[in-house]
């Protein structure tokens, strides 16, 4: 006993905090969160956003159709810039997905209960972002109908994928990531789908949710199995947060192109992915809070504050990466690396580089101000700027290095075509459309985890009090 | 169930509702200690310790299994 007491006194204790504002009961939580889905009249904004997303989604379908019928020549890619917007956008979208996995897996294993109200839609964003990302390399192969050749299946052609290529590692990294994210998301949804089943009025809706809930009745045995499975999947997902973007960074780091061949890439890409992902969670979460004001009690200002802090922390890691890239260029003493540093600062794309430093390095430093971290308009602007900055980062890495590689005779200038634009903007429409359909069909906030949080609040702060005030005292 | 009169319906089971998860765990423990085996506990969120209180601790999932009809007993 004595040993235990010494250990526990030395251990850092988490200060219990309340992440639900206002007065709530189990019933009001279910009513509010299931109400967002089951309300027969969604707000007008929902129709506008879904309609807009659908229109832009059609631009993507048009771009894909034209591309498949014509060939990848419709893009601006050409020697020496064989990789351009397709890979920029692939890396950008994949990065956006990472916040979802970090929130759902790593923060779960660390028992961070503030994740519970943001994990559901962050995971949905992960899945949709990976879908957008996956489209690019699949189309870039030029013959997407032969993409199954990427998998090592027994075939009579005697042809196997090149396993020494990081591009092949990507195939496995991204497909594993997608599968695990989808399973994890669905597993977390089962108890909530059962809540929707119990509350739905229309018999057809009831039976669809009934099928999807897989017979969930909330028995203690179910919860026991559920938690086993959920924790195992979290354990599998946690390394994926680090591995997927590490492997994506290998696409560059394994190459010998100046500006790509650096050891800093894996950690700097992972930090950048989490940075971009949290920015997207804010870009999407903040409008969601104003469209559905009833969820503000669950995604509180404290959540916004903490997400801004994570943005600041990962932003600093990314900024450190930019500084080290400059340092490596100088310290290597290699002519080509030095030329690249010069090219970044004074070359034809110099404004992209300066914009990148502003968006990702300088502007996020405003998050040091506590008032700004809770200021919704500021956070929204910040999230957009970070999103642009992370896109610029990939642009600076990819075309900037490729247009200025070893032979002066093969230098070039890259500019996207209208089909590059159409596909990029189209994938955004695809993303927005899927997200708004998701809001209407499934609960955006984990209902049972909110009940669980309420139960823990009752234990920590007592019944019948406004928990928020108590939590402020507990600081 | 000999004491139940013929005209009243046969006793199928007993349901009790609890306001607090701790009370539910206590009730589950007492039910188990009293020797009951065919019972279940339902909650709208995971209640840690409830499965253990019911002695549902086998962590293995069998390879083959007929549908579990225990909950209908």
XYZ file of N, CA, C and O in Angstrom, chain A residues 15 31 69 126 139 155 173 189 353 359 386:
44
model
N -6.464 16.627 -14.423
C -7.496 17.388 -13.726
C -8.825 17.054 -14.394
O -8.961 17.207 -15.601
N -31.965 13.144 -27.606
C -32.924 13.909 -28.403
C -32.214 14.890 -29.325
O -32.536 14.982 -30.505
N -11.164 9.081 -70.892
C -11.369 8.927 -72.331
C -10.188 9.459 -73.143
O -9.908 8.963 -74.227
N -11.888 11.573 -42.331
C -10.769 10.709 -42.703
C -11.145 9.838 -43.885
O -10.431 9.763 -44.887
N -5.951 7.403 -60.886
C -6.143 7.974 -62.215
C -4.814 8.257 -62.892
O -4.703 8.183 -64.115
N -0.967 -14.226 -61.203
C -1.465 -13.948 -62.544
C -0.638 -14.677 -63.586
O 0.492 -15.092 -63.334
N -0.083 0.910 -47.670
C -0.307 1.841 -46.556
C -1.701 2.444 -46.649
O -2.461 2.432 -45.683
N -20.108 3.377 -34.663
C -21.461 3.820 -35.003
C -22.546 2.868 -34.533
O -23.688 3.279 -34.352
N 6.528 30.024 -52.040
C 7.301 29.704 -50.847
C 7.046 30.730 -49.743
O 6.828 30.358 -48.591
N 1.563 31.267 -44.228
C 0.373 30.485 -43.851
C 0.672 29.502 -42.728
O -0.112 29.359 -41.801
N -4.410 27.646 -42.961
C -3.557 26.473 -42.772
C -3.808 25.458 -43.895
O -2.869 24.854 -44.417
